[in-house]
XYZ file of C-alpha atoms in Angstrom:
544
model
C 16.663 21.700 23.240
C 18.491 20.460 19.941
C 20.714 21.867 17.247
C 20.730 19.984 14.141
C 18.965 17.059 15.878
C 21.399 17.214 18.026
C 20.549 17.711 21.954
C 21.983 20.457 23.694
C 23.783 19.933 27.157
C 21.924 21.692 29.925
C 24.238 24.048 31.718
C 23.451 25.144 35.279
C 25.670 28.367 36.598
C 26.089 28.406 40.251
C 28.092 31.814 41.634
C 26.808 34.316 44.266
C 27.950 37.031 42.445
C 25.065 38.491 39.899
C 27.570 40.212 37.118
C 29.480 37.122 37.020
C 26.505 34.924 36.216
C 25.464 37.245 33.775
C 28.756 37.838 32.316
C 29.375 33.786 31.903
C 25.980 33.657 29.795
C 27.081 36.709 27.339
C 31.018 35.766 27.133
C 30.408 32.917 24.346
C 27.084 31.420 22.058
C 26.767 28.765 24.221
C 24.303 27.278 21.347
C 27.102 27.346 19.019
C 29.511 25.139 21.166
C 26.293 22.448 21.842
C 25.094 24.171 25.202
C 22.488 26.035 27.007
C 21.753 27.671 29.947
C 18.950 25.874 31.406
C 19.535 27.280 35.346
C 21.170 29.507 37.582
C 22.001 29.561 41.494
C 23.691 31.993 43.833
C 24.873 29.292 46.620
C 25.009 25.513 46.942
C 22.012 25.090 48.378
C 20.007 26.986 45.692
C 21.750 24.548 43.680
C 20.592 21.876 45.132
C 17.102 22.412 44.803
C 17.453 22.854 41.261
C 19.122 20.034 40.975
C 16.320 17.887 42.412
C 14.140 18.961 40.283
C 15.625 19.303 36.594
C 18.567 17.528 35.104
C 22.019 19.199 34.060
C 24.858 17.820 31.999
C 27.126 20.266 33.183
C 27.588 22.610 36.440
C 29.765 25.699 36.593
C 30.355 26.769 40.353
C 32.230 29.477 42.107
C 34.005 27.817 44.941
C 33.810 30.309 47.649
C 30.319 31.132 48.173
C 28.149 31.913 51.369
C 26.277 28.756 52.976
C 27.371 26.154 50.869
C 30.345 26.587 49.117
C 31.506 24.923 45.834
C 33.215 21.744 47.131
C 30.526 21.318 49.877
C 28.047 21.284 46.570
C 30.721 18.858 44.912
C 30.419 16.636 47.803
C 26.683 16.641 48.470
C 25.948 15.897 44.931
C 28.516 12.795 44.745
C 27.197 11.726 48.169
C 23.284 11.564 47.468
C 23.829 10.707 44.096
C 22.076 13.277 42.633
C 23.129 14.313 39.652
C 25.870 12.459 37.053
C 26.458 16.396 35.714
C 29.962 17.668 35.189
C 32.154 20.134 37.353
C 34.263 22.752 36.453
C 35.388 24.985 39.318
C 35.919 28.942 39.329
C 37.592 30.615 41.636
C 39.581 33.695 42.104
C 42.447 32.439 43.650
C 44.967 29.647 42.455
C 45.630 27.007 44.756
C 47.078 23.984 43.554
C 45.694 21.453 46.409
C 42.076 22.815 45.303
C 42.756 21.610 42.127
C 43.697 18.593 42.946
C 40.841 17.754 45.590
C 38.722 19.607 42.566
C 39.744 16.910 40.184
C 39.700 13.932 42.876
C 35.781 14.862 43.717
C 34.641 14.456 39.683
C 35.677 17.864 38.364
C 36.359 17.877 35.129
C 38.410 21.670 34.879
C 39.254 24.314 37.361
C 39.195 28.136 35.732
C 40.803 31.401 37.337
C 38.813 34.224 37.660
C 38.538 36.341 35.818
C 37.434 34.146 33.207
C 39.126 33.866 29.604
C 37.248 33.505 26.767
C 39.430 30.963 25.465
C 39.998 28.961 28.428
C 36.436 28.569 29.004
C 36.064 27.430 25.279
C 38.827 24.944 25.589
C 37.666 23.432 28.614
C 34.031 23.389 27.239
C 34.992 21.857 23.805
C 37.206 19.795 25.209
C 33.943 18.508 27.870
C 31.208 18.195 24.470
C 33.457 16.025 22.731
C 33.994 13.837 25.819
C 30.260 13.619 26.204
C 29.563 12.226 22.430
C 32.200 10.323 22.243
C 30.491 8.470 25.970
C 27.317 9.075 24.531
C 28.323 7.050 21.167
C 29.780 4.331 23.399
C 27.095 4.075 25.875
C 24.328 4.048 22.426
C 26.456 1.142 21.074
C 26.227 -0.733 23.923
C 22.848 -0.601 24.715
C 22.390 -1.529 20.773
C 24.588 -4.639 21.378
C 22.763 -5.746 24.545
C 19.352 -5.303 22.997
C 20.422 -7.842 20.201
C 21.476 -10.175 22.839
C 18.092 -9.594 24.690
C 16.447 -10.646 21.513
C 18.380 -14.089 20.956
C 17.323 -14.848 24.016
C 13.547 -13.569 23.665
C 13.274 -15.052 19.817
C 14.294 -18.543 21.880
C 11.537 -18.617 24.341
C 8.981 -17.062 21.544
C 9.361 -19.852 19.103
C 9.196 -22.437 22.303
C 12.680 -23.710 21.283
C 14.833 -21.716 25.068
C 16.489 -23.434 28.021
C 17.267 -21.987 31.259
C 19.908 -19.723 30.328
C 17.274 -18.215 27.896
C 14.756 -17.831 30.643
C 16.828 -16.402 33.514
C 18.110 -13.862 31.188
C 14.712 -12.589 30.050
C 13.157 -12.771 33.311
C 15.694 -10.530 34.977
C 14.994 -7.859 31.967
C 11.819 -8.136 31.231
C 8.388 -7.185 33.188
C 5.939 -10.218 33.803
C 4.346 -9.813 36.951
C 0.030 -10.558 36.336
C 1.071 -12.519 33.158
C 2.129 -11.813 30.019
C 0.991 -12.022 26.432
C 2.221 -11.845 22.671
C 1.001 -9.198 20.384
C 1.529 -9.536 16.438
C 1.880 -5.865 15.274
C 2.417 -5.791 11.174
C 1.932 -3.391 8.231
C -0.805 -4.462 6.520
C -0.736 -6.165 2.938
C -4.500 -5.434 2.356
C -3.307 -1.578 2.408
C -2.987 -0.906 -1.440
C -0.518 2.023 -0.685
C 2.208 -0.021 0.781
C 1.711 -2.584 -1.243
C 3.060 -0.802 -4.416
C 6.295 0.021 -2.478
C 9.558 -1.938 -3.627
C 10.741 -4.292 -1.022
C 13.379 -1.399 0.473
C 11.054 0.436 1.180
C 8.595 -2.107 2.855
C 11.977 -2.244 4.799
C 12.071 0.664 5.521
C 8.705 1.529 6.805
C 8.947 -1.664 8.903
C 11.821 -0.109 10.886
C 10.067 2.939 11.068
C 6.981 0.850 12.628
C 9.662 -0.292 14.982
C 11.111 2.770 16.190
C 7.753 4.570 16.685
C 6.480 1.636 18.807
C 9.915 1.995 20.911
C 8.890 5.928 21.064
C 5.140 5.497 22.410
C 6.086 2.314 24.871
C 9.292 4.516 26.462
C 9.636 2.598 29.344
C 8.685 -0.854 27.805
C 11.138 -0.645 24.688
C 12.508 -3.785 25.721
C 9.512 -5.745 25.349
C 9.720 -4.899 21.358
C 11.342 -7.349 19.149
C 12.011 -7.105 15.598
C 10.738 -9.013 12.476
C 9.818 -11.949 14.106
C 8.381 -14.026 11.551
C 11.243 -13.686 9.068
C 8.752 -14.505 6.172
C 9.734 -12.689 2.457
C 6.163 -10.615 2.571
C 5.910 -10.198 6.429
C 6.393 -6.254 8.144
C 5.998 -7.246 11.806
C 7.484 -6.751 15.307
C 6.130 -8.555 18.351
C 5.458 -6.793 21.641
C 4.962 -9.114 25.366
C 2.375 -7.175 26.656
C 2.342 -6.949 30.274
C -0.625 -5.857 32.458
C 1.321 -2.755 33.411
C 0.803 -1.269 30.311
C -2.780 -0.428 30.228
C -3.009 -0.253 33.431
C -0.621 3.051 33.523
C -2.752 4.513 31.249
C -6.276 4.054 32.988
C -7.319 1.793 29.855
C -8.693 -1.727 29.695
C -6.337 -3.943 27.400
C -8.142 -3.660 24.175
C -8.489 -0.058 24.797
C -5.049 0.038 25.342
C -4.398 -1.834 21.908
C -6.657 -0.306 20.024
C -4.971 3.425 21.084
C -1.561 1.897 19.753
C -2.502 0.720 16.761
C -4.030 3.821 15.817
C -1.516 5.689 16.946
C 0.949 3.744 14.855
C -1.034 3.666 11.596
C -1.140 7.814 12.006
C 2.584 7.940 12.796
C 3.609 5.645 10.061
C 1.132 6.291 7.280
C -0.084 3.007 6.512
C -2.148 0.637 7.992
C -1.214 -1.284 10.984
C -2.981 -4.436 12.202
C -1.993 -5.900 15.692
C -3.408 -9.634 16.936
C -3.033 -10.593 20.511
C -2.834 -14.232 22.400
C -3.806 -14.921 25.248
C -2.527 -13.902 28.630
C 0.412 -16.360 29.891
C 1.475 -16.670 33.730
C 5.627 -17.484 32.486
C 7.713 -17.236 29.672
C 7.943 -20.815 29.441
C 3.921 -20.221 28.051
C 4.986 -17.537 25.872
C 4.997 -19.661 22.798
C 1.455 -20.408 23.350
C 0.471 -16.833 23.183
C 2.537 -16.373 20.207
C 0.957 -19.105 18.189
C -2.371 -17.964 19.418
C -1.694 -14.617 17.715
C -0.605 -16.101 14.416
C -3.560 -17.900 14.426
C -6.003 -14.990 15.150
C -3.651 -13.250 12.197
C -4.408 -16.240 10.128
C -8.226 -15.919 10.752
C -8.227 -12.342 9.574
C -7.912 -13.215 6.225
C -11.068 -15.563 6.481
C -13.386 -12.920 7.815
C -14.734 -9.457 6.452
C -14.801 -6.257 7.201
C -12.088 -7.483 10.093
C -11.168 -4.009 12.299
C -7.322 -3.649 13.118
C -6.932 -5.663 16.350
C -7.869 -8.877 17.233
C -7.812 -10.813 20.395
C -7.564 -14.223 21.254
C -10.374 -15.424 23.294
C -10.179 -17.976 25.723
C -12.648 -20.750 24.917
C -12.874 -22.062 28.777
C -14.243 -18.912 29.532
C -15.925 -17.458 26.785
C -19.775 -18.442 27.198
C -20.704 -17.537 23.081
C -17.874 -19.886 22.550
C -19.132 -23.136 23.952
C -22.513 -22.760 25.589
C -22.935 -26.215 27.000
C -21.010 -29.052 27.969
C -23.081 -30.727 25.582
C -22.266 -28.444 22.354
C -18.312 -29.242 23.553
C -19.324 -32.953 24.084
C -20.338 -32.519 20.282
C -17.574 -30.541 19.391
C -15.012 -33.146 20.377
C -16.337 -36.237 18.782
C -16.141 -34.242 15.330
C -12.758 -33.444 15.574
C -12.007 -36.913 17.008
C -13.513 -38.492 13.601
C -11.769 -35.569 11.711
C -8.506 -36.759 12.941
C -8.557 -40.547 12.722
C -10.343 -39.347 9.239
C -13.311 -41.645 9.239
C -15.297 -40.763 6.701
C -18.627 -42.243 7.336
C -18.832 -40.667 10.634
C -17.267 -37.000 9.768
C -20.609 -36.906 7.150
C -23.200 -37.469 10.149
C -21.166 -35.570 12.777
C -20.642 -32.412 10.418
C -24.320 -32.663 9.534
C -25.362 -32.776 13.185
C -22.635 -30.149 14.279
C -23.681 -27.869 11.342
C -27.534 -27.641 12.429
C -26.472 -27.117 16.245
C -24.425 -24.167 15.612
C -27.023 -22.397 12.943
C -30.178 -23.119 15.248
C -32.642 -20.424 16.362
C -30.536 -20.866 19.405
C -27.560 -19.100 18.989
C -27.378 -15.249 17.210
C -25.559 -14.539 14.588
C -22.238 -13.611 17.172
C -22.174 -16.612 18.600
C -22.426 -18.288 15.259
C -18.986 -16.901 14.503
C -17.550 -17.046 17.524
C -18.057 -21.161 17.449
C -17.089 -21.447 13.432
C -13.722 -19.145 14.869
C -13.623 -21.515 17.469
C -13.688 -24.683 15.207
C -11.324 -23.482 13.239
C -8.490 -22.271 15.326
C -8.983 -26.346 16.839
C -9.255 -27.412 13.335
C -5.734 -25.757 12.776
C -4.278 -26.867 16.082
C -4.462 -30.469 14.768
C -2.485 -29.322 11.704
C 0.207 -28.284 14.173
C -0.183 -31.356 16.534
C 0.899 -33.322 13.355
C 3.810 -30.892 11.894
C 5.334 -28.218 14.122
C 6.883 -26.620 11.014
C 3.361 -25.827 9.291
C 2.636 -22.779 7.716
C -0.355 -21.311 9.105
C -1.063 -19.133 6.205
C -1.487 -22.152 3.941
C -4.024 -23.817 5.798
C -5.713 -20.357 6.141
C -5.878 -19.941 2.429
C -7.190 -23.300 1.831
C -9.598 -22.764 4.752
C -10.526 -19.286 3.047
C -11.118 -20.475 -0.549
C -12.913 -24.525 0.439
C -15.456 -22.508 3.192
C -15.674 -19.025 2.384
C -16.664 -18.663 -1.657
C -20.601 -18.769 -1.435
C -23.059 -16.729 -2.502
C -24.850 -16.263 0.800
C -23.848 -14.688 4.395
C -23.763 -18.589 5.727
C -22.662 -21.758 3.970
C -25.074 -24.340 3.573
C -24.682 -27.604 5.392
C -23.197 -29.951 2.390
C -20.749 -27.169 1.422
C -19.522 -27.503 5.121
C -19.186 -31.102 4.994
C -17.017 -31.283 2.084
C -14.815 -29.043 3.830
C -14.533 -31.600 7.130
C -13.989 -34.108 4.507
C -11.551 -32.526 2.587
C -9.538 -31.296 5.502
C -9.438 -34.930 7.427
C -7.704 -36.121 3.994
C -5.250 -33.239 4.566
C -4.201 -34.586 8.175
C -3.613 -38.054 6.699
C -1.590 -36.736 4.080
C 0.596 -34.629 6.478
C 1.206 -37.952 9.061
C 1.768 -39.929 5.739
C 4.618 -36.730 5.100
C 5.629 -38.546 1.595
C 5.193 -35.814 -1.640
C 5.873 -39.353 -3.807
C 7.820 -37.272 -6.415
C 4.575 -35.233 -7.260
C 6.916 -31.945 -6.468
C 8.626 -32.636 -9.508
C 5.824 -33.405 -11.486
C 4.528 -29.959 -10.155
C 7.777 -27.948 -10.801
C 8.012 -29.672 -14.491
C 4.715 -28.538 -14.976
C 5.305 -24.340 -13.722
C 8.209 -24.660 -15.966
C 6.219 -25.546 -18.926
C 3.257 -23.288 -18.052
C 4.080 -20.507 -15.981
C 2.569 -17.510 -18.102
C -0.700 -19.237 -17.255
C -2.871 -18.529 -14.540
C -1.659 -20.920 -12.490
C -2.522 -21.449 -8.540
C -1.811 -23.640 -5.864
C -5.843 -24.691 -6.185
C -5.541 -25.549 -10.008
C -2.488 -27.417 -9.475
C -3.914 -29.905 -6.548
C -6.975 -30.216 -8.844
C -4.738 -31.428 -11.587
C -2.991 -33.851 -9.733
C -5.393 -35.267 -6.961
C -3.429 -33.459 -3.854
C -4.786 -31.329 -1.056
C -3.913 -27.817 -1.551
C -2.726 -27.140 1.739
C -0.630 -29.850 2.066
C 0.998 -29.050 -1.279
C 1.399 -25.732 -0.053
C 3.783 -27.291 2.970
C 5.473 -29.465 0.702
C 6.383 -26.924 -1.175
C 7.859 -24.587 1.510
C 9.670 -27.833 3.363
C 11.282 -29.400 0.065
C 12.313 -26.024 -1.651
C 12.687 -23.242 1.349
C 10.091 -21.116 -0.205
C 5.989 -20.637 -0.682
C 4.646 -21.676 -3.721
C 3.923 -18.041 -4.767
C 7.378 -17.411 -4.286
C 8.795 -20.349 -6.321
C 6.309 -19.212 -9.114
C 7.607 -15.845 -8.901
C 11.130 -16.804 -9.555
C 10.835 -18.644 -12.260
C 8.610 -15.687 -14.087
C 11.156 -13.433 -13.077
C 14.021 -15.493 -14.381
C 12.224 -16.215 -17.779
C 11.690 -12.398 -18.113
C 15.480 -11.611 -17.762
C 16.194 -14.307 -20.503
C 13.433 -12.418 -22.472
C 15.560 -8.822 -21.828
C 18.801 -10.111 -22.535
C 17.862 -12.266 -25.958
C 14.722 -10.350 -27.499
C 13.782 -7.365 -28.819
C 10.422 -7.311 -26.602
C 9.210 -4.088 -24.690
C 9.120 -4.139 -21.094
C 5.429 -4.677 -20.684
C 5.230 -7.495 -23.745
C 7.661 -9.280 -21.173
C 5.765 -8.917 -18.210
C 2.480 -10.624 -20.613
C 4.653 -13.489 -21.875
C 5.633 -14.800 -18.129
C 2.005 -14.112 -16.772
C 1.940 -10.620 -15.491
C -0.982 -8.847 -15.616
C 0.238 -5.971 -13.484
C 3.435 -3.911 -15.183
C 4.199 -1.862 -11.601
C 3.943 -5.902 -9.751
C 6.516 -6.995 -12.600
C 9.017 -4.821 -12.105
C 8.916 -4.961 -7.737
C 9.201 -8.638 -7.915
C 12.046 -8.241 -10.725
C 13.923 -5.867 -8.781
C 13.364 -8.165 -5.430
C 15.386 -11.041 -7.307
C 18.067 -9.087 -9.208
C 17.986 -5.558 -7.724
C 17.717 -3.676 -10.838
C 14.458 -2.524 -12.718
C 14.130 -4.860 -15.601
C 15.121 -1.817 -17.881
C 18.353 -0.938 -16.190
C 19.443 -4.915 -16.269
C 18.264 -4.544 -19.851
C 21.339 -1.802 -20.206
C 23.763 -3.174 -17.948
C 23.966 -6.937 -18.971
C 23.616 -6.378 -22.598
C 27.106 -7.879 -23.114
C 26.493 -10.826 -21.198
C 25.711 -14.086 -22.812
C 23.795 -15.547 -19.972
C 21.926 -14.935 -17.586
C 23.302 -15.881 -13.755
């Protein structure tokens, strides 16, 4: 039961005397003081089997009673470990050595019959505010040894843990039958939450957090928040273990799919959840957890996606590679990818191309082995530079392949992408921007109310876009969206300080379409709307 949102402590009343169990439940609101009386006993052994069956906080007892007396109860309770509940003693007689054997055996109070109003009240009060206070100390610690839990998990997660790392998860965390890592975010593509200032992003993100604590109970441990510390990123992670769907009666995606629905319901928005694959250690969590980013990444390249996504494993996925000769075929391309020899990427692509969209294969094993291609295609990004950001790739991957007319691309749209994406790999071993980044940042400067993009910038200047995309995020600790951003934003605050402009002529000038996206990315880089900085910085003759 709770008061307030506050639970009440469970009081069980253990006297062989009738009138004085009734008369202890009418003698004070028990609600009032933060109690209730959740059971009642007329001996010690009554007690007892209450006691194995339902939890009490606190236990009022007569001491003499018939069969099992009060201390006998006392004792059997400390000795089986039964209950961690509270004692105070009544009796009709005062003896001082009861007391003291009455406080030795975990007592907390001793009361003379008959009972006093007051005294009970004191002793009660005086009990409650001993239990918050442990119950404030006890939440605080299990707060602070979470966060250390997570140091250590965040360390094996990103591949980057030692021994000490390991030892300490393994000791707190389930991974018997393997483990795996689940990507659980609020999605971007819901409109809804995408309106919402960045606080309140926040906000639902911890909500997303505490709900998944809620519905895992047991598991809570295995929940780890805002892993991929990215500025437009609501995620936690989860290591699944096989335990968990197999307590329900569900097969894993089953189990996944149930969560994520449940989630989305709890929260209000959408929630989209991508899985690795399953990992025998922790030393192979890191796999799993790359596996995952990449299935997130691959979302964005393919329609009508549902809210879960699995990794599949290629070795034994038949749609994936369906003879050793299609994997025979599958490895020479990349091989010519990645040494980036032109003249034989042309052929291979052509012949790979035709393989994959023969009569031979349907349409899902079509896009299981473009999937397939892909996640190796971005695996050699990664084999170059650790420190890539899958999401660029993806977005070059999504606007070079994906932007035909038709269901499939046709074979020399394909090619040019193989092409283009072998001289992205030599530009990321070459790992030299040669000062183009400040050609590039000149150039936003100059023109950043235009319609500018990553695309029509490495079109202007002969550079990959993905690749400028990492250069961007290495050299200046930021996307390129985000750098383009700022300097909007900052222009617009010069523009509220030193004009007469309205708001929305403002948000035109720097290359804002979209008044309500204006004023959430203004407020994300000075924390104000941009009409309340108007009014409070009017005096100021700059803007910091």
């Amino acid at each position: 039961m709770m008061k307030n949102g506050v639970p009440l402590l469970r009081v069980l009343i253990v006297d062989d005397e009738p009138y004085i169990r009734k008369g202890l439940k009418a003698l004070i609101d028990w609600e009032a003081e933060g109690y209730y009386i959740a059971g009642e006993a007329s001996d010690g052994k009554n007690a007892i089997q209450l006691l194995k069956q339902n939890e009490y906080d606190l236990i009022i007892t007569d001491i003499m009673m018939p069969d099992m007396d009060g201390m006998e109860l006392i004792h059997y309770v400390n000795n089986h470990k039964l209950s961690t509940a509270r004692f105070v003693l009544l009796s009709g007689f005062y003896d001082f050595q009861y007391a003291k054997t009455a406080i030795q055996c975990g007592c907390c109070d001793y009361i003379l019959k008959p009972i006093q109003k007051d005294e009970l009240l004191t002793t009660i009060r005086k009990i409650v505010e001993e239990f918050h206070r442990n119950a404030g100390i006890e939440k605080m610690t299990k707060a602070y040894e979470k966060a250390y839990l997570d140091r250590h998990l965040l360390a094996i997660i990103w591949g980057k843990y030692d021994c000490i790392n390991l030892s300490y998860v393994q000791e707190r965390i389930l991974h018997t039958n393997g483990i795996a890592y689940i990507h659980c975010e609020l999605s971007l593509n819901d409109e809804r939450f995408v309106i919402l200032s960045e606080d309140s992003r926040r906000a639902q993100q911890r909500k997303l957090y505490n709900y998944t604590t809620l519905l895992l109970k047991d598991y809570s441990n295995h929940i780890v928040f805002n892993i991929m510390k990215h500025t437009e990123c609501y995620d936690i992670g989860i290591i699944y273990c096989s335990n968990m769907a197999n307590e329900t009666g569900l097969t894993q995606q089953e189990w996944l799919n149930r969560l994520v629905k449940e989630l989305s319901e709890r929260v209000g928005y959408e929630v989209i959840a991508c899985m690795g694959n399953m990992v025998q250690s922790f030393r192979l969590l890191s796999e799993s957890f790359r596996e995952a980013l990449m299935i997130r990444s691959f979302r964005f390249c393919k329609k009508n996606e549902g809210r879960t996504s699995r990794f599949c494993k290629r070795d034994s996925d038949v749609q994936v590679v369906q003879s050793a000769s299609f994997k025979k075929q599958l490895d020479e391309l990349l091989h010519v990818i990645e040494i980036n020899d032109k003249v034989k990427i042309k052929v291979m692509a052509k012949n790979f191309y035709r393989s994959i969209m023969s009569k031979d294969f349907d349409p899902e094993a079509v896009n299981s082995n473009v999937q397939y291609l892909l996640y190796r295609l971005l695996g050699l990004g990664y084999n170059q530079d650790a420190d890539i950001d899958q999401e660029e790739i993806m977005q070059y991957i999504r606007e070079t392949v994906y932007t035909s007319n038709g269901e499939n691309e046709n074979e020399q749209k394909f090619q040019q992408f193989v092409l283009e994406y072998s001289d992205y790999l030599a530009q990321l071993r070459q790992n030299s921007d040669k000062g183009i980044l400040d050609k590039i940042e000149d150039d936003i400067q100059q023109n950043y109310a235009d319609n500018i993009s990553l695309k029509s910038l490495s079109e202007k200047y002969y550079i990959n876009s993905a690749y400028l995309g990492q250069i961007f995020k290495k050299k200046r600790g930021c996307t390129f969206k985000d750098y383009l951003n700022n300097v909007r934003v900052h222009k617009a605050a010069e523009l509220l300080l030193y004009s007469d402009k309205k708001m929305y002529e403002i948000a035109i000038d720097v290359g804002y379409k979209n008044q309500e996206y204006f004023i959430n990315k203004f407020e994300e880089v000075y924390g104000d709307t941009p009409t309340r900085f108007r009014r409070k910085n009017l005096h100021i003759n700059k803007v910091t």
